[in-house]
GROMACS .gro file of N, CA, C and O in nm:
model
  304
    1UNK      N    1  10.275  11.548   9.387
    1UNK     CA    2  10.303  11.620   9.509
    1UNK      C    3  10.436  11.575   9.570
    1UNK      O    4  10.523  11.650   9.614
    2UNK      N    5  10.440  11.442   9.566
    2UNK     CA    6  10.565  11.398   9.621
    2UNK      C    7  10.674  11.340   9.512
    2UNK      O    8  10.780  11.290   9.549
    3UNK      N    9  10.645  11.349   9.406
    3UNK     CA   10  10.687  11.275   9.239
    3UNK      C   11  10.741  11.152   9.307
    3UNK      O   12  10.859  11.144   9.339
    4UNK      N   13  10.629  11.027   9.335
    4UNK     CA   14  10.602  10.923   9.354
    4UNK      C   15  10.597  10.818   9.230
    4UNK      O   16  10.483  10.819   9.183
    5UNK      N   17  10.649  10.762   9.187
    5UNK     CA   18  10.582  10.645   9.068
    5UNK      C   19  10.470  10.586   9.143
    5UNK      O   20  10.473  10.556   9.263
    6UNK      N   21  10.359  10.569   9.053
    6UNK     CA   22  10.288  10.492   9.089
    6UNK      C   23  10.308  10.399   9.141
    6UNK      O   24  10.268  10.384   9.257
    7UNK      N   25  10.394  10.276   9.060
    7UNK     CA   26  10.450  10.163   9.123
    7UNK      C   27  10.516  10.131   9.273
    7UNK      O   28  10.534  10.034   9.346
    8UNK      N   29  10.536  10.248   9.271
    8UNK     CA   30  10.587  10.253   9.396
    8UNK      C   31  10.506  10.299   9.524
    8UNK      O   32  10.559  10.301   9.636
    9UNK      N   33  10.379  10.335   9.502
    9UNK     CA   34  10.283  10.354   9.584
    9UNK      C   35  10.236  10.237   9.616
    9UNK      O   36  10.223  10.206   9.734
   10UNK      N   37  10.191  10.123   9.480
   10UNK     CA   38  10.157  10.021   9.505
   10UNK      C   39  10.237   9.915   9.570
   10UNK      O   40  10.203   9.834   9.657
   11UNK      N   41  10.348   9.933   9.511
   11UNK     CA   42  10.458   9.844   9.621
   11UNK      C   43  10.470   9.915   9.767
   11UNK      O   44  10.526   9.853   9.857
   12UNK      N   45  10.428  10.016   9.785
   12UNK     CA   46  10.454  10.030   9.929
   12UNK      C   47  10.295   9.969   9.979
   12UNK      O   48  10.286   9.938  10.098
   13UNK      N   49  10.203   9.957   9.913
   13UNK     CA   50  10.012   9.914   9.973
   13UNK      C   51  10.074   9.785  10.003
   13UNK      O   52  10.061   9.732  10.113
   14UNK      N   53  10.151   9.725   9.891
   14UNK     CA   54  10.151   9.562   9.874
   14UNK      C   55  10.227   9.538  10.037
   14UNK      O   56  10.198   9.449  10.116
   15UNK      N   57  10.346   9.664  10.058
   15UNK     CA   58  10.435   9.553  10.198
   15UNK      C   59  10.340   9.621  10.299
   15UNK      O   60  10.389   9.605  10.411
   16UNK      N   61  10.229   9.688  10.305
   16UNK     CA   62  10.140   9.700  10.440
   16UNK      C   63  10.173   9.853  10.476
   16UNK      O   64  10.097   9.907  10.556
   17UNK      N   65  10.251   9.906  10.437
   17UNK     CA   66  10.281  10.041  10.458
   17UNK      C   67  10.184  10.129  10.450
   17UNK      O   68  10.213  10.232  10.511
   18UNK      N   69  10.042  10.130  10.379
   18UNK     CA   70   9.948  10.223  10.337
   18UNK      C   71   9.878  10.152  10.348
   18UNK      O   72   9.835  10.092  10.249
   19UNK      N   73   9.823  10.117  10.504
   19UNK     CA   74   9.696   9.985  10.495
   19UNK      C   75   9.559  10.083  10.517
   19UNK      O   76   9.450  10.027  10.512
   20UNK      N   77   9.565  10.236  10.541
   20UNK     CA   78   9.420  10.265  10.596
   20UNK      C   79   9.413  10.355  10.418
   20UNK      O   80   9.326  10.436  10.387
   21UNK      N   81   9.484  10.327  10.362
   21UNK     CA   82   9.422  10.412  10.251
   21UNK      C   83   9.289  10.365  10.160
   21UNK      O   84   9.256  10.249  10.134
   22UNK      N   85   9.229  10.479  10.123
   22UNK     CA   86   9.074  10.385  10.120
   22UNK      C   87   9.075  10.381   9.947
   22UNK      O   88   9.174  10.374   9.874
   23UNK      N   89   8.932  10.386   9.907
   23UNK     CA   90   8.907  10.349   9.761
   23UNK      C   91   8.826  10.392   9.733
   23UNK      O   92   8.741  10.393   9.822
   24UNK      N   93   8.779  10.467   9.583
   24UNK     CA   94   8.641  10.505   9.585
   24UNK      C   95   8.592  10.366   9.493
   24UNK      O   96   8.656  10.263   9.470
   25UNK      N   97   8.479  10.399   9.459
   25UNK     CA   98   8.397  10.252   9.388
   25UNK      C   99   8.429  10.213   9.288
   25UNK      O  100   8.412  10.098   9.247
   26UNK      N  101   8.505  10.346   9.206
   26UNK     CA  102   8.596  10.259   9.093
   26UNK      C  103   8.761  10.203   9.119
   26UNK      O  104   8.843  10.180   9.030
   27UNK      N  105   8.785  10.190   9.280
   27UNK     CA  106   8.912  10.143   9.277
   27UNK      C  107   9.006  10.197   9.312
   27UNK      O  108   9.101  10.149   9.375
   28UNK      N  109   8.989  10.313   9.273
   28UNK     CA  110   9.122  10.429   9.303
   28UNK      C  111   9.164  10.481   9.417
   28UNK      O  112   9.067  10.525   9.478
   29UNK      N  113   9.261  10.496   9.474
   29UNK     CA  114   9.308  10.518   9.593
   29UNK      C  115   9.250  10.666   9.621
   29UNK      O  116   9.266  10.755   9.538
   30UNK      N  117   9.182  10.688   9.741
   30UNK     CA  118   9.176  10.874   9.802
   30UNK      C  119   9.251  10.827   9.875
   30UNK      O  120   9.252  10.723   9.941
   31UNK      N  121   9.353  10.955   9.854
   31UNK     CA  122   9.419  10.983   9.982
   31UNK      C  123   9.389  11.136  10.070
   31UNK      O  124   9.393  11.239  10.004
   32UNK      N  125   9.364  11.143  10.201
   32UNK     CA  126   9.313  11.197  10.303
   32UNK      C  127   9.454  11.331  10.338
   32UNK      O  128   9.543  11.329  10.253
   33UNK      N  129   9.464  11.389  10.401
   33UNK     CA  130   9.554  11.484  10.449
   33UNK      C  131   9.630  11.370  10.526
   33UNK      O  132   9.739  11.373  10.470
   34UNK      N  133   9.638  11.260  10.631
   34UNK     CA  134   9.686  11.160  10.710
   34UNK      C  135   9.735  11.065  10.637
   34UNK      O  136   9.834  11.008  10.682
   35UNK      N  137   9.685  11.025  10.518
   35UNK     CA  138   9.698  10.955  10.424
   35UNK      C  139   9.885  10.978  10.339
   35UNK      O  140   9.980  10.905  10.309
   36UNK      N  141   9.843  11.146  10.333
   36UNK     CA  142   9.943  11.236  10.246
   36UNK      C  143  10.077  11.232  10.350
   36UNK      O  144  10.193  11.206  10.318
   37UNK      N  145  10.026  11.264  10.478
   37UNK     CA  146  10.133  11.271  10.593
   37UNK      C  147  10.193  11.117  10.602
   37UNK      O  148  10.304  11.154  10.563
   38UNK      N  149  10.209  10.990  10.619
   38UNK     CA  150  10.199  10.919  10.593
   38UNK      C  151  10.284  10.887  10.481
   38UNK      O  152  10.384  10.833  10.529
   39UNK      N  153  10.294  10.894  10.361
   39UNK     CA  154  10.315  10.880  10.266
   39UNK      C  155  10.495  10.952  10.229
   39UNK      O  156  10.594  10.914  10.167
   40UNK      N  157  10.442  11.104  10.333
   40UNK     CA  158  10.558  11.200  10.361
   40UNK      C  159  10.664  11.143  10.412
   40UNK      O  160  10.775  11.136  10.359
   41UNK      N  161  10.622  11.090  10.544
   41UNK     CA  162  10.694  11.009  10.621
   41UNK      C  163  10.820  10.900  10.570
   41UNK      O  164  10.940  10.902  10.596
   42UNK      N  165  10.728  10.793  10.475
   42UNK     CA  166  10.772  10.659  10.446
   42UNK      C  167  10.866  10.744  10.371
   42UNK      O  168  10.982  10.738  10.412
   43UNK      N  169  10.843  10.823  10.270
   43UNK     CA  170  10.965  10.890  10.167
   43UNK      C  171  11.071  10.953  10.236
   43UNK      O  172  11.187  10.952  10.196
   44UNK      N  173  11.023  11.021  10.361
   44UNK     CA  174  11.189  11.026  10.427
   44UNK      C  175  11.233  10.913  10.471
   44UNK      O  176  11.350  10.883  10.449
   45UNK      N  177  11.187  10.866  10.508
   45UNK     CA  178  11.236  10.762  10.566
   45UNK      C  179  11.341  10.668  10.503
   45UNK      O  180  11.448  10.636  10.554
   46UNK      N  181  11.290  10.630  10.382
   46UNK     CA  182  11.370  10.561  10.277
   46UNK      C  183  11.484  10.618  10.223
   46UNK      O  184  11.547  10.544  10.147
   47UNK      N  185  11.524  10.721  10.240
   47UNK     CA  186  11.605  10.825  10.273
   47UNK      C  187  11.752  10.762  10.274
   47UNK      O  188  11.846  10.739  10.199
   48UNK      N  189  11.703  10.745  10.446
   48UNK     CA  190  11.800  10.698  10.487
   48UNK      C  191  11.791  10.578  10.551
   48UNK      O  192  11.802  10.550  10.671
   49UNK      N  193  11.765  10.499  10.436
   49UNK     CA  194  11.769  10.358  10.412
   49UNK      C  195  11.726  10.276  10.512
   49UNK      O  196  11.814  10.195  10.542
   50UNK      N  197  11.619  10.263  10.580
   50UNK     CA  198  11.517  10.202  10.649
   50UNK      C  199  11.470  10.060  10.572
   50UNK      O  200  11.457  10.030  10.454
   51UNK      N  201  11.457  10.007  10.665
   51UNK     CA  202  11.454   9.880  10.556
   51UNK      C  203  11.284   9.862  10.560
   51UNK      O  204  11.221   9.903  10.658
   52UNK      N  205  11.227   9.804  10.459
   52UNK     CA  206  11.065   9.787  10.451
   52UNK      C  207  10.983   9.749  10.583
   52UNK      O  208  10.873   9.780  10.628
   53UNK      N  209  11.097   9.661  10.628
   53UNK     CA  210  11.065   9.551  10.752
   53UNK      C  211  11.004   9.621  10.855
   53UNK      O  212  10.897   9.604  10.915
   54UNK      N  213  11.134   9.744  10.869
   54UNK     CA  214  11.097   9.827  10.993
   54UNK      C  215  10.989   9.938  10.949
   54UNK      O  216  10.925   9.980  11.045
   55UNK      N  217  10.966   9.977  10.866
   55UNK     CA  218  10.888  10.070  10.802
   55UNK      C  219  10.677  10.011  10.869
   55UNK      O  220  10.570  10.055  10.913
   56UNK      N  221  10.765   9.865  10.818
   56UNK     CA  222  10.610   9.820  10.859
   56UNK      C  223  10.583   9.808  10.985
   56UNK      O  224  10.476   9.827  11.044
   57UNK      N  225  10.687   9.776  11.024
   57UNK     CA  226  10.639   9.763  11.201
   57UNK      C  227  10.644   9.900  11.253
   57UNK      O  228  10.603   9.888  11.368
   58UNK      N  229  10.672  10.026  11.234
   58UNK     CA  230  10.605  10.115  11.197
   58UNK      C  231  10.471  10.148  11.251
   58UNK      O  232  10.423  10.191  11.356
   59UNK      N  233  10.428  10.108  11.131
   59UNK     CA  234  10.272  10.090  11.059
   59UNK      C  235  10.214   9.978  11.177
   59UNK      O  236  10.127  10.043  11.235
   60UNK      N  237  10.217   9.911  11.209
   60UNK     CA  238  10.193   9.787  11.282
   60UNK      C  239  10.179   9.865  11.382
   60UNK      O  240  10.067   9.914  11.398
   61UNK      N  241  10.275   9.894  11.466
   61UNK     CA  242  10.255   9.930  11.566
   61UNK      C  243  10.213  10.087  11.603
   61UNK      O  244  10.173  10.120  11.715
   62UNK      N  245  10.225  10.159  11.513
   62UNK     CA  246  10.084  10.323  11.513
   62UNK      C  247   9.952  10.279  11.526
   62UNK      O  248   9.858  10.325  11.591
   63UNK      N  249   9.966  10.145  11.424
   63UNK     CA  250   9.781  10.082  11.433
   63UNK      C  251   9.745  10.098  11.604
   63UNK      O  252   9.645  10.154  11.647
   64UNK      N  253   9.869  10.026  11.700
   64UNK     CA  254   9.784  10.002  11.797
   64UNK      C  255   9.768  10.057  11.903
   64UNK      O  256   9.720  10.023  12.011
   65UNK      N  257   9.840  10.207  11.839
   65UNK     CA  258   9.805  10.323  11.987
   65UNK      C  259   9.923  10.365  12.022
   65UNK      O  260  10.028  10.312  11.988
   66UNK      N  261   9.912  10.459  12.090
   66UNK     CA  262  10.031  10.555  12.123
   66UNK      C  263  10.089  10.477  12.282
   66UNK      O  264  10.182  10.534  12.340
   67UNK      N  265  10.045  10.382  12.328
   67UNK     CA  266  10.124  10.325  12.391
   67UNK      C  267  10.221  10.259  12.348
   67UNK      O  268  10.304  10.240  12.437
   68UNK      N  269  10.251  10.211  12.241
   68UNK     CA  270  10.360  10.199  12.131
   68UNK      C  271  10.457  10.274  12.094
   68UNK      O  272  10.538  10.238  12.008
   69UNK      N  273  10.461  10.402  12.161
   69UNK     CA  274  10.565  10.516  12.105
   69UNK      C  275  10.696  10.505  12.115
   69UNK      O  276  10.781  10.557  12.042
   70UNK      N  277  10.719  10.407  12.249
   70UNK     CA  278  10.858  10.381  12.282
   70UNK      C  279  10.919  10.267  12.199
   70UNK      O  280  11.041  10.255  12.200
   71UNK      N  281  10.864  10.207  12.147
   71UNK     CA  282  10.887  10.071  12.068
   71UNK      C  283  10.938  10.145  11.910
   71UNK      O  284  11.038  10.135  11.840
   72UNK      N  285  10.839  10.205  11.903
   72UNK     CA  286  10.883  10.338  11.747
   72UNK      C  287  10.984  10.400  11.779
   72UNK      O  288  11.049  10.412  11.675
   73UNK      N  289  11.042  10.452  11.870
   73UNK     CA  290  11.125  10.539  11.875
   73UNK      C  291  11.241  10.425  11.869
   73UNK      O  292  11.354  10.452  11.826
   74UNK      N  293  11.214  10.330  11.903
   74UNK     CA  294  11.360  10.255  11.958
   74UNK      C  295  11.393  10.195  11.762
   74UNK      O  296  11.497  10.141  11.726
   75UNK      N  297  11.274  10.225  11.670
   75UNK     CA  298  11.298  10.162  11.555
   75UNK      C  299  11.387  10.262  11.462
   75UNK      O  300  11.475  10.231  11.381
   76UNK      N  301  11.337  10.398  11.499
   76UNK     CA  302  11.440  10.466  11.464
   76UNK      C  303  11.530  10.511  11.493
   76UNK      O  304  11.599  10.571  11.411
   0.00000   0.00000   0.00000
């Protein structure tokens, strides 16, 4: 959908970037419609060269609510 390498899905799980993505019982990643959006995101993003760091804090800080929005905006 997004011609992703695998590896590169997993390197983005490994820096925290895709922390709510879930698993079924054999392991394998589902990904959700939020999951997919998400995923959309980080690939623009890298774009234009975002560094992992900020990508995660990101992620970090969506975790903890939309009172955070101004802190995101100031990352991009």
């Amino acid at each position: 959908m997004f011609k992703i390498e695998a590896h590169t899905i997993r390197y983005y799980e490994q820096e925290g970037l895709l922390p709510f993505v879930e698993r079924d019982q054999g392991g394998r990643r589902v990904f959700n419609e939020g999951d997919l959006s998400w995923l959309d995101l980080i690939t623009c993003l890298r774009i234009t060269n975002i560094s992992i760091a900020d990508l995660r804090k990101i992620v970090e800080l969506t975790q903890e609510g939309d009172w955070t929005i101004q802190a995101r905006k100031r990352l991009f």
